[in-house]
Structures are given as structure tokens and as C-alpha cells.
Tab-separated table of C-alpha atoms and ligand atoms in Angstrom:
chain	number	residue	atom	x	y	z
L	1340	UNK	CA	53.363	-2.280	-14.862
L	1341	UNK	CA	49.712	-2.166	-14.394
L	1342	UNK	CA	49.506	-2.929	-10.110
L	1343	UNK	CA	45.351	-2.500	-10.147
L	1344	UNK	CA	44.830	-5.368	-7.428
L	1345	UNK	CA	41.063	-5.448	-5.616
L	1346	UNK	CA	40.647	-6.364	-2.352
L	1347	UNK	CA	36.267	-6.108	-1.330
L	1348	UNK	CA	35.629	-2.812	-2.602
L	1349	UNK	CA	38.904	-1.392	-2.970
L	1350	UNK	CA	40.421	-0.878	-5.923
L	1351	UNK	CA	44.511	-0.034	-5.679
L	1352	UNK	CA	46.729	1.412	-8.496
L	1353	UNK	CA	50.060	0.517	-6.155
L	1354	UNK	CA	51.168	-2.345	-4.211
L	1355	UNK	CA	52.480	-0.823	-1.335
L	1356	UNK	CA	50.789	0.145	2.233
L	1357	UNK	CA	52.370	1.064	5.140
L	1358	UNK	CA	52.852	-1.125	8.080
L	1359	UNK	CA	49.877	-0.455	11.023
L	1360	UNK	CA	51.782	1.663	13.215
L	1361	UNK	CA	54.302	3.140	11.103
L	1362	UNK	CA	53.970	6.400	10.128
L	1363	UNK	CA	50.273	6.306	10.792
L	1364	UNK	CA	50.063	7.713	14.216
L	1365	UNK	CA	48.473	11.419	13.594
L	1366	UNK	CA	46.686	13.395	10.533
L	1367	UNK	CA	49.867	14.734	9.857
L	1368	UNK	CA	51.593	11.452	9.478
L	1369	UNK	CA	49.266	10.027	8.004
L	1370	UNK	CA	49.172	12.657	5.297
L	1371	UNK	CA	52.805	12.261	4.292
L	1372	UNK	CA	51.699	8.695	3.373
L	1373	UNK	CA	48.815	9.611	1.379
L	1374	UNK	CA	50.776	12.056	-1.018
L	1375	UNK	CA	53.996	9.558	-0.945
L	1376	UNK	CA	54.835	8.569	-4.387
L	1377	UNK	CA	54.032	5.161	-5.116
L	1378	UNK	CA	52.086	4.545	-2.034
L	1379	UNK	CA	48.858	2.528	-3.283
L	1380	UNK	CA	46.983	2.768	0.568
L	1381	UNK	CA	47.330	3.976	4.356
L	1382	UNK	CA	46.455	2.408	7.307
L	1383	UNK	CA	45.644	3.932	11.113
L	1384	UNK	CA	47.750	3.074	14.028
L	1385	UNK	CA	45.913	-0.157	16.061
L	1386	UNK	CA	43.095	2.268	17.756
L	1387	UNK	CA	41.451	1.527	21.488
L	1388	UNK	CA	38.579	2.961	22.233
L	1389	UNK	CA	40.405	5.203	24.021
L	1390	UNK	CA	43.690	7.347	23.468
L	1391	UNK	CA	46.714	5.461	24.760
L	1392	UNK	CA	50.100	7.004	25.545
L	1393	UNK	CA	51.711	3.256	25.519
L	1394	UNK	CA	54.784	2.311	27.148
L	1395	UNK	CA	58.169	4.301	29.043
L	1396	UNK	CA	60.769	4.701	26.431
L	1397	UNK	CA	62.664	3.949	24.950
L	1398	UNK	CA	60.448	1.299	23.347
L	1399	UNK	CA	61.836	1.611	19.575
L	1400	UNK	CA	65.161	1.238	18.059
L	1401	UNK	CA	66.064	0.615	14.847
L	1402	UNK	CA	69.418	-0.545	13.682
L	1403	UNK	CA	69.490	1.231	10.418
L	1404	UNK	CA	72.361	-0.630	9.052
L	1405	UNK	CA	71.424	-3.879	9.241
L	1406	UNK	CA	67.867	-2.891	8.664
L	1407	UNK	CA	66.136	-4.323	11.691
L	1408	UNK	CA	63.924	-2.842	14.470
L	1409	UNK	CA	62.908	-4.252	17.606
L	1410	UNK	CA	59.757	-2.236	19.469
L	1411	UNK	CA	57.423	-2.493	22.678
L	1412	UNK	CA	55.143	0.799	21.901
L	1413	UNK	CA	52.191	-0.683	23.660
L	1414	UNK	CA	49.852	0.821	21.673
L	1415	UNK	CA	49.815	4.356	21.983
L	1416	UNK	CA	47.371	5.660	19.797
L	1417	UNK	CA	45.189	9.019	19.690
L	1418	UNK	CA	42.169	6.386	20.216
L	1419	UNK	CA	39.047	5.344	17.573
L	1420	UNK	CA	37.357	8.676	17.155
L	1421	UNK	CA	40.673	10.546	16.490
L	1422	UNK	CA	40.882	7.874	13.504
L	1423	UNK	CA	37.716	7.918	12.518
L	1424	UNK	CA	37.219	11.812	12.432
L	1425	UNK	CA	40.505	11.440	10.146
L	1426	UNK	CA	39.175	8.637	7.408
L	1427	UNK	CA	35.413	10.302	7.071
L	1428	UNK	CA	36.450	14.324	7.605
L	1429	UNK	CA	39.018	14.690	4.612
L	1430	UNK	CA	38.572	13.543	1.036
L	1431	UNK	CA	41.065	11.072	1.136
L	1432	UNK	CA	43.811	10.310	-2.160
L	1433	UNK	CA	44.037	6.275	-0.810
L	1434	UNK	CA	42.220	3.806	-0.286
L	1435	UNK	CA	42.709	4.448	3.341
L	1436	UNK	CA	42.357	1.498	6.131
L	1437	UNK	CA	41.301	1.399	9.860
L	1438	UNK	CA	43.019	-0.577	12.161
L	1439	UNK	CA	40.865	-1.874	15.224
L	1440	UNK	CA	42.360	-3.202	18.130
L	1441	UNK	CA	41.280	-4.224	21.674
L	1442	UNK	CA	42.498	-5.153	25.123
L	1443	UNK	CA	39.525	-7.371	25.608
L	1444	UNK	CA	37.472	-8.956	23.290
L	1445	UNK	CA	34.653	-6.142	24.515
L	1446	UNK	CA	36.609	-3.502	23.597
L	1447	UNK	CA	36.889	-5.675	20.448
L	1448	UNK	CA	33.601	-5.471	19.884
L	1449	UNK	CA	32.680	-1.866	21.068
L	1450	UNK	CA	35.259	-0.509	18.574
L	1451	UNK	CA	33.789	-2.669	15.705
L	1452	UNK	CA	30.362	-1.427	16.462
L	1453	UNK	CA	31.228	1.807	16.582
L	1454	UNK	CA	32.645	1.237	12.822
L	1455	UNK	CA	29.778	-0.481	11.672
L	1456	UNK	CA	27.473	2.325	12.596
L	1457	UNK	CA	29.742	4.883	11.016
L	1458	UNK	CA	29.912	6.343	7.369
L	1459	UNK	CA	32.903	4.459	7.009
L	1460	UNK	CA	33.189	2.023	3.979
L	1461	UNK	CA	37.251	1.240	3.303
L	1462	UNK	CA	38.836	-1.859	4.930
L	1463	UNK	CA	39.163	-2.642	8.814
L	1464	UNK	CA	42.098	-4.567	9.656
L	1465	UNK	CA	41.557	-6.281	13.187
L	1466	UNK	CA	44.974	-6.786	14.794
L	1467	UNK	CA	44.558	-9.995	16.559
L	1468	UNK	CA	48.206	-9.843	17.047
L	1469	UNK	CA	49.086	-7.269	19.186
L	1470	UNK	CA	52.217	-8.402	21.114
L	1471	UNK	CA	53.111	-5.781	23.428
L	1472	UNK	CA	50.948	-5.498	25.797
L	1473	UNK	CA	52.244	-7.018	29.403
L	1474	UNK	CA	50.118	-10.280	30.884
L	1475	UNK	CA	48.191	-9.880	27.444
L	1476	UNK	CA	48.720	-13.348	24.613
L	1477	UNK	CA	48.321	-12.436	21.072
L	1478	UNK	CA	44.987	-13.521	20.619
L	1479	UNK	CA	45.833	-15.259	17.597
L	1480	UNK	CA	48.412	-17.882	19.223
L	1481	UNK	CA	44.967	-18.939	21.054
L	1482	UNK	CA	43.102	-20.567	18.450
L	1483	UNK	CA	39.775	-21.211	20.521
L	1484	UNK	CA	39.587	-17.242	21.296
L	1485	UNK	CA	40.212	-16.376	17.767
L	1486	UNK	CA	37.591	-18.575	16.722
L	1487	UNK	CA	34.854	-17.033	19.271
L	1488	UNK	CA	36.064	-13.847	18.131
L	1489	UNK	CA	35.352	-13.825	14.856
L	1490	UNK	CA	31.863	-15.501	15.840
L	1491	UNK	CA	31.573	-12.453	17.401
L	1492	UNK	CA	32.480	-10.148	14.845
L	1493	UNK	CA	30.737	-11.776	12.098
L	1494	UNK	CA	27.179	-11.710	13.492
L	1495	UNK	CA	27.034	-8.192	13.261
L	1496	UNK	CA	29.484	-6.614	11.264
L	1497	UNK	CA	29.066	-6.390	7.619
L	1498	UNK	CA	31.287	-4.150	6.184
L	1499	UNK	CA	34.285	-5.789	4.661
L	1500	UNK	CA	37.203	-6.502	7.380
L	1501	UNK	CA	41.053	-8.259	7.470
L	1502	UNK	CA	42.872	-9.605	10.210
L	1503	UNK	CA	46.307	-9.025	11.325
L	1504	UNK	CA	47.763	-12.128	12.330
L	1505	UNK	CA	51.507	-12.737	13.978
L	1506	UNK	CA	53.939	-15.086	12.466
L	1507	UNK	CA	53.647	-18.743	13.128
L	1508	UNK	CA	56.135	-21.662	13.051
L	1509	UNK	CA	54.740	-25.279	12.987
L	1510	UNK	CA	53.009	-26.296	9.372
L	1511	UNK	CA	50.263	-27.714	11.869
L	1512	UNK	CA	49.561	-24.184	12.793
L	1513	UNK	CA	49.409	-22.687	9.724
L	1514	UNK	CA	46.557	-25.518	9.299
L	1515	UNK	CA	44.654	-24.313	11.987
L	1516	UNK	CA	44.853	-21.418	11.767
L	1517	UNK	CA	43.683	-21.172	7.978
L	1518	UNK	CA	40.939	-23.810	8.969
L	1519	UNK	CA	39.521	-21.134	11.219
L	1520	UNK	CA	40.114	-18.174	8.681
L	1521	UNK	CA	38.416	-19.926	6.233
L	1522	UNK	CA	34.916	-20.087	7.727
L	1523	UNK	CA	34.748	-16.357	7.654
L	1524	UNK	CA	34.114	-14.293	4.782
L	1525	UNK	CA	37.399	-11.943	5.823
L	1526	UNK	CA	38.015	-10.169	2.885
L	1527	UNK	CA	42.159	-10.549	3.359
L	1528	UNK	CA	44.695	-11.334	5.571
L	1529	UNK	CA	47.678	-9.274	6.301
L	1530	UNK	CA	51.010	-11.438	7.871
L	1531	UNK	CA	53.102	-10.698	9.454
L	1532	UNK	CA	53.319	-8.930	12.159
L	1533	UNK	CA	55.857	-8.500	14.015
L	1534	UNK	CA	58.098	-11.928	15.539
L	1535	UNK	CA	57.228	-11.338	19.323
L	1536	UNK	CA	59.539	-11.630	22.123
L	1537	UNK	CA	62.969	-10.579	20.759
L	1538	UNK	CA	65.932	-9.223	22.673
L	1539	UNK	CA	68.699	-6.812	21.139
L	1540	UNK	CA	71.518	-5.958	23.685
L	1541	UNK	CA	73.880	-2.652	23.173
L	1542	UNK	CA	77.382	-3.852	23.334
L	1543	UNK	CA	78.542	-0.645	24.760
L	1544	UNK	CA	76.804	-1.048	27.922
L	1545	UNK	CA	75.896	-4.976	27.936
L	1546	UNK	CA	72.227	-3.590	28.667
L	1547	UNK	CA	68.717	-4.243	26.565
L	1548	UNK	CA	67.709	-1.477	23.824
L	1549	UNK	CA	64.216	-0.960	25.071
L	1550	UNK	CA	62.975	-0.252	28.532
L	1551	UNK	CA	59.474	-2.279	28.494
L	1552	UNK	CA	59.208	-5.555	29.489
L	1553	UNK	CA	63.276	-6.081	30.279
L	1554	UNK	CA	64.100	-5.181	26.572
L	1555	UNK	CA	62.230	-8.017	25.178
L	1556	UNK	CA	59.912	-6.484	21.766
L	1557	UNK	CA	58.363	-6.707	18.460
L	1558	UNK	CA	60.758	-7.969	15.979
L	1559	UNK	CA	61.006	-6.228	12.392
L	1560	UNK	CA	63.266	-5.643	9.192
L	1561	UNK	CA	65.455	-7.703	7.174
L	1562	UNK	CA	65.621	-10.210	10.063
L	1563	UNK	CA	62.510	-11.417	9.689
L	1564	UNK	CA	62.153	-11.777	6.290
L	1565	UNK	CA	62.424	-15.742	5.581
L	1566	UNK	CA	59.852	-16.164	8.283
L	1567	UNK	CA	57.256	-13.614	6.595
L	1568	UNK	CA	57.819	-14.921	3.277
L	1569	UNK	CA	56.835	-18.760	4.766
L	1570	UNK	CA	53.627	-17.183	6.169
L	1571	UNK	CA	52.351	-15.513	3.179
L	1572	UNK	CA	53.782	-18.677	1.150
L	1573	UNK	CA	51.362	-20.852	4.019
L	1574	UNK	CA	48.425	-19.112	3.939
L	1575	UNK	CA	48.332	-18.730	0.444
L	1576	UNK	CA	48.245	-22.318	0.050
L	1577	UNK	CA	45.569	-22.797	2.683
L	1578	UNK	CA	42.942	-19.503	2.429
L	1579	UNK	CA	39.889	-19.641	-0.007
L	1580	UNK	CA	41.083	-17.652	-3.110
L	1581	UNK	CA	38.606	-14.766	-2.249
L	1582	UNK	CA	40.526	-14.150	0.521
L	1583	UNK	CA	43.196	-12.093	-0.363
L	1584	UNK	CA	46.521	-11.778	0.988
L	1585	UNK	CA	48.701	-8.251	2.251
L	1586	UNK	CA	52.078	-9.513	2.769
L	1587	UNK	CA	54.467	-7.510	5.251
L	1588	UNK	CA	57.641	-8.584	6.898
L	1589	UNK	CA	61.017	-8.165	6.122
L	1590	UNK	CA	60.787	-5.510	3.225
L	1591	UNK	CA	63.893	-3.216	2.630
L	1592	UNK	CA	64.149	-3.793	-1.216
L	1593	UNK	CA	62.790	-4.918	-4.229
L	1594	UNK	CA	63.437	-8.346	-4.710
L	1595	UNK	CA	61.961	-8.885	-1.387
L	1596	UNK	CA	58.588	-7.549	-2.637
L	1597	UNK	CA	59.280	-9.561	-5.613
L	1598	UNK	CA	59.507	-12.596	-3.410
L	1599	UNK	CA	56.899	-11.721	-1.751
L	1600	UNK	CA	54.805	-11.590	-4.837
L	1601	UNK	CA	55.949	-15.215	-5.717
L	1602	UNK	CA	54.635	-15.996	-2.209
L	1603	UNK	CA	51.199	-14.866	-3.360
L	1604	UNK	CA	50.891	-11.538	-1.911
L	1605	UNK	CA	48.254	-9.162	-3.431
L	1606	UNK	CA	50.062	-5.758	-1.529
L	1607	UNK	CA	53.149	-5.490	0.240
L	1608	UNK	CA	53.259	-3.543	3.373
L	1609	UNK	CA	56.396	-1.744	4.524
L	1610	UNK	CA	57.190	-1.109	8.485
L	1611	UNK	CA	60.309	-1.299	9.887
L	1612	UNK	CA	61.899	-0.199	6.707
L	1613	UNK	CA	59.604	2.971	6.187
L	1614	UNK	CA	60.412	3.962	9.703
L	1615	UNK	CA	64.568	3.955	9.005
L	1616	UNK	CA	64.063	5.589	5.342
L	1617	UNK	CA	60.811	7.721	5.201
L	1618	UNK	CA	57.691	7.934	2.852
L	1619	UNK	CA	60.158	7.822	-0.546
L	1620	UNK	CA	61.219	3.899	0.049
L	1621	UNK	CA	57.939	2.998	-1.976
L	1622	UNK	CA	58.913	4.551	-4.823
L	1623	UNK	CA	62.817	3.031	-4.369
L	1624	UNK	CA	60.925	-0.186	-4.123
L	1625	UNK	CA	58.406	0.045	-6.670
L	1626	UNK	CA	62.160	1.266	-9.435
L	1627	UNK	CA	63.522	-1.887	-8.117
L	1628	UNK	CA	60.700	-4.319	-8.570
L	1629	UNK	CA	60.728	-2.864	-12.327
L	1630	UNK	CA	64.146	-3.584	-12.531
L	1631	UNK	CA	63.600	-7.034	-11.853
L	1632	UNK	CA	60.511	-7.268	-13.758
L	1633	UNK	CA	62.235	-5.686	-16.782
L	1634	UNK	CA	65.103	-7.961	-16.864
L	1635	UNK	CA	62.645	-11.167	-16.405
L	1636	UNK	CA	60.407	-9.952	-19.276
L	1637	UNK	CA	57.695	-9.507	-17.069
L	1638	UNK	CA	54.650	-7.413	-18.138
L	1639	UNK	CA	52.116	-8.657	-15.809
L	1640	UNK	CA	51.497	-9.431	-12.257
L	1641	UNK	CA	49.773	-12.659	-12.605
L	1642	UNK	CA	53.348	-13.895	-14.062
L	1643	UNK	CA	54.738	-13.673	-10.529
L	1644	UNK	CA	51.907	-13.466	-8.252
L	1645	UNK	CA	51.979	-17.050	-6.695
L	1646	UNK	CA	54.441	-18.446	-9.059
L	1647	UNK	CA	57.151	-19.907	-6.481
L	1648	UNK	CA	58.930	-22.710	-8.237
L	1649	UNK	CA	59.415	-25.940	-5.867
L	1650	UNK	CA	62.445	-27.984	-6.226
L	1651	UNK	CA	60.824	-31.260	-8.144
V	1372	LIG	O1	53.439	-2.235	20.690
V	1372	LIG	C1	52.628	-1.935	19.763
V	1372	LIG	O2	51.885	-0.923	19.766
V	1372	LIG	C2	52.596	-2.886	18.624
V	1372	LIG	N1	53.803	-3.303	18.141
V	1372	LIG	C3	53.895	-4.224	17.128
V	1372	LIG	O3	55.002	-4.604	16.702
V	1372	LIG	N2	52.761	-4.748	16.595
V	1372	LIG	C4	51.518	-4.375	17.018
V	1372	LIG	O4	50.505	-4.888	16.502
V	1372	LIG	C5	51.434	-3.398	18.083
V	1372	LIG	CL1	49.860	-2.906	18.627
């Protein structure tokens, strides 16, 4: 199958990225997802201006039988200039993406600046979503601060930039929210991220997984699947056409990136999943969306890409 999807001035030869966060934390992370097989891009961990150590642990766990993880990292990262020595000092094999992040819309800002004035011409994902941090809304559940923003954003930067957006659950705001997105010129969207606010208890010791926040976290994995599907399946029937769509949520196998396809997706990101089974599950993935494409007679993405069948 020929994958060669553009998004701005990207050109990929693979659907899949990883998940912001996932195996993106250091060079040499970051590194094992560049030379994975099948692997079509890599993304940074959320950066702050500066280098976080996040939250007490334990702020992860991942239940890798029923293929769900719950998190509250709170965004440790090695900070912006870590990143950005990374994507400009090393001849990169992937299209590689930077994700921006901020606890204030000035950090916002600062970071994106900072960007814009760099040599740096891939993608910028800005994670309007992040859920973890205490006292702090995901900006993107607050529709008049996403809107001012991007107002923000827009006036000065030029080079070509996604959002990360959380999951939503009321058609009306999937309207807004895609009334909004459409009066920038984002270059793609990527959704979902994780479903906020979960709790997981250990029934050995009736007591929450994670430490942060009284166990409540970042829902991923096969649990949220029929949730990200609806979002890419929303926004895709909402967003201008030029924007483009990376789909992520709920991805452990290939009929899920095949659904996910169907939803309109133009990439599929893996997180939770690539965290339980490593750098190889693209290329399990990519064997088992052939599969399915191989028994449906399939011989080109634009066969699937959008193609959900209603119920008439
Ligand atoms: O706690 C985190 O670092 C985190 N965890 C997530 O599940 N999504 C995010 O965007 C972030 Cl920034």
C-alpha cells in the first residue's frame, strides 16, 4: 500500500506517529522511534519553557492485558531547548514534530516565539489539552480561551502548526469547537488526547493506582477507543478539508487503525499501546491493516479514508 499522506509541508511514507509523550521524552527515546520499522513520524514530549520533573509517582500504570493506561505525569519534560537542540542538531530519518505546551497562555506564547525564530520548519503540535496539571482546565474545554489563543498565535506565527485537542462528548461541542478551528489556517488536528479524570483502583489493596491528584488521571488504550473514533468521525465532518486530521485513541490493533481510517484520519498515532509493547507495534499494526486491506481488495487509501457507511 502506497501510505504517502501530506500534511503542510510534510510529506509521510507511513501512517503511524507516536503519541506526544510516549516514547518521546529524551534523544535516546526519541531515536528508537525514528529507526522503528514502519514508523512514518516522531513527536517531542509537550515542552515548557523550562525542564519539568512532573508529578510524585507513581503517576503511570498500564494494565497490559486489557490494554489500558491511566497517567498523571504532569508534564515532565527536559524543557524547549532540550527539544529543539534535538529536531535542528541531527539529520533527522522522520518527519519529526514539536510539541509546545504552556502553563499560561504566556508561556504559550514565549515557547511559540521561540519556534518561530528558530531554523525549525516540521510541524508544531500545540497541546491545548493538557489534563494533568492540578487547579489547571484543559484549555480547550474553555472555548473563549481557545479562541483568544489562537488569536494570539496566529498574528505572529507562520510556520505551519496543529493542535492537540481532548475528547469531547456533546455533538454541540464538537460544533463549537470546529467553528473556532475553522477560522484558523491550522494545518491539522490531532484527537484525542487522553479522557481526563479517570480512576483505576487495585483490588488487592482497595487503593488508587497513581499517587497525583487522589489517583484520578489521563485515560488511554482500548478503553477509549469508541470515544476517539466519534471525535475523529466529528471533526472530520466539521473541519475545512485542508485541515487535516491525526487520529489517536484507542489503538492496540489493526482494525482499529482501519476504523480509524474510515473515520477520516490522515495518520494514526499510537500511545498507550506503544508504551505496553515497544517501538515494533507499528509494524504489527501496519501487517494487520494489510491483512484487512488484502482481504477487502483494497489497493488504495482513498477507498477507506472517510468511507464510514451510515445505517440508511
Ligand atoms: O500529564 C502529562 O504530562 C500529560 N498526560 C496526558 O495524558 N496528556 C497530556 O497532554 C499531558 Cl501533558
Amino acid at each position: 500500500m502506497d501510505y504517502t499522506t501530506k500534511i503542510a509541508n510534510q510529506v509521510f511514507h507511513h501512517l503511524f506517529i507516536n503519541a506526544a509523550g510516549v516514547y518521546c521524552q529524551t534523544f535516546e527515546e526519541l531515536e528508537q522511534i525514528q529507526n522503528a520499522p514502519c514508523a512514518g513520524a516522531v513527536i517531542t514530549k509537550s515542552a515548557t519553557a523550562k525542564e519539568r520533573s512532573g508529578n510524585s509517582e507513581p503517576r503511570y500504570f498500564e494494565n497490559s492485558v486489557e490494554h489500558n493506561t491511566i497517567n498523571s505525569m504532569g508534564l515532565p519534560n527536559l524543557g524547549i531547548d532540550y527539544y529543539l537542540n534535538y529536531v535542528l542538531k541531527h539529520s533527522l530519518k522522520l518527519p519529526t514534530l514539536f510539541s509546545i505546551v504552556g502553563l499560561c497562555q504566556k508561556e504559550i506564547i514565549d515557547n511559540l516565539k521561540k519556534l518561530q525564530a528558530s531554523d525549525f520548519s516540521g510541524l508544531t503540535e500545540l497541546n491545548l489539552s493538557y489534563p494533568n496539571v492540578s487547579g489547571k482546565p484543559q484549555i480547550a474545554y474553555d472555548f473563549a480561551a481557545t479562541r483568544e489563543i489562537l488569536d494570539n498565535v496566529f498574528a505572529f506565527y507562520s510556520k505551519p502548526l496543529g493542535v492537540k485537542l481532548p475528547p469531547y462528548f456533546d455533538i454541540a461541542h464538537f460544533d463549537q469547537i470546529a467553528a473556532i478551528l475553522n477560522d484558523y489556517p491550522l494545518a491539522y488536528v490531532n484527537a484525542i488526547n487522553s479522557v481526563g479524570n479517570g480512576l483505576v483502583i487495585d483490588p488487592e489493596t482497595d487503593t488508587v493506582m497513581i499517587k497525583p491528584k487522589d489517583g484520578f488521571g489521563g485515560l488511554g488504550g482500548k478503553q477509549i477507543k469508541a470515544t476517539a473514533l466519534a471525535n475523529v468521525r466529528a471533526l472530520r465532518q466539521r473541519l475545512h478539508p485542508q485541515i487535516k486530521i491525526i487520529a489517536t485513541g484507542g489503538v492496540t490493533n489493526g482494525r482499529n487503525v482501519y476504523d480509524h481510517l474510515l473515520c477520516g484520519a490522515d495518520l494514526v498515532s499510537v500511545g498507550s499501546q506503544l508504551g505496553i509493547e515497544g517501538p515494533t507495534v507499528f509494524a504489527r499494526l501496519e501487517k494487520e491493516l494489510e491483512e484487512i486491506f488484502a482481504d477487502k481488495g483494497i489497493t488504495d487509501l482513498r477507498q477507506v479514508r472517510g468511507k464510514l457507511k451510515l445505517i440508511a
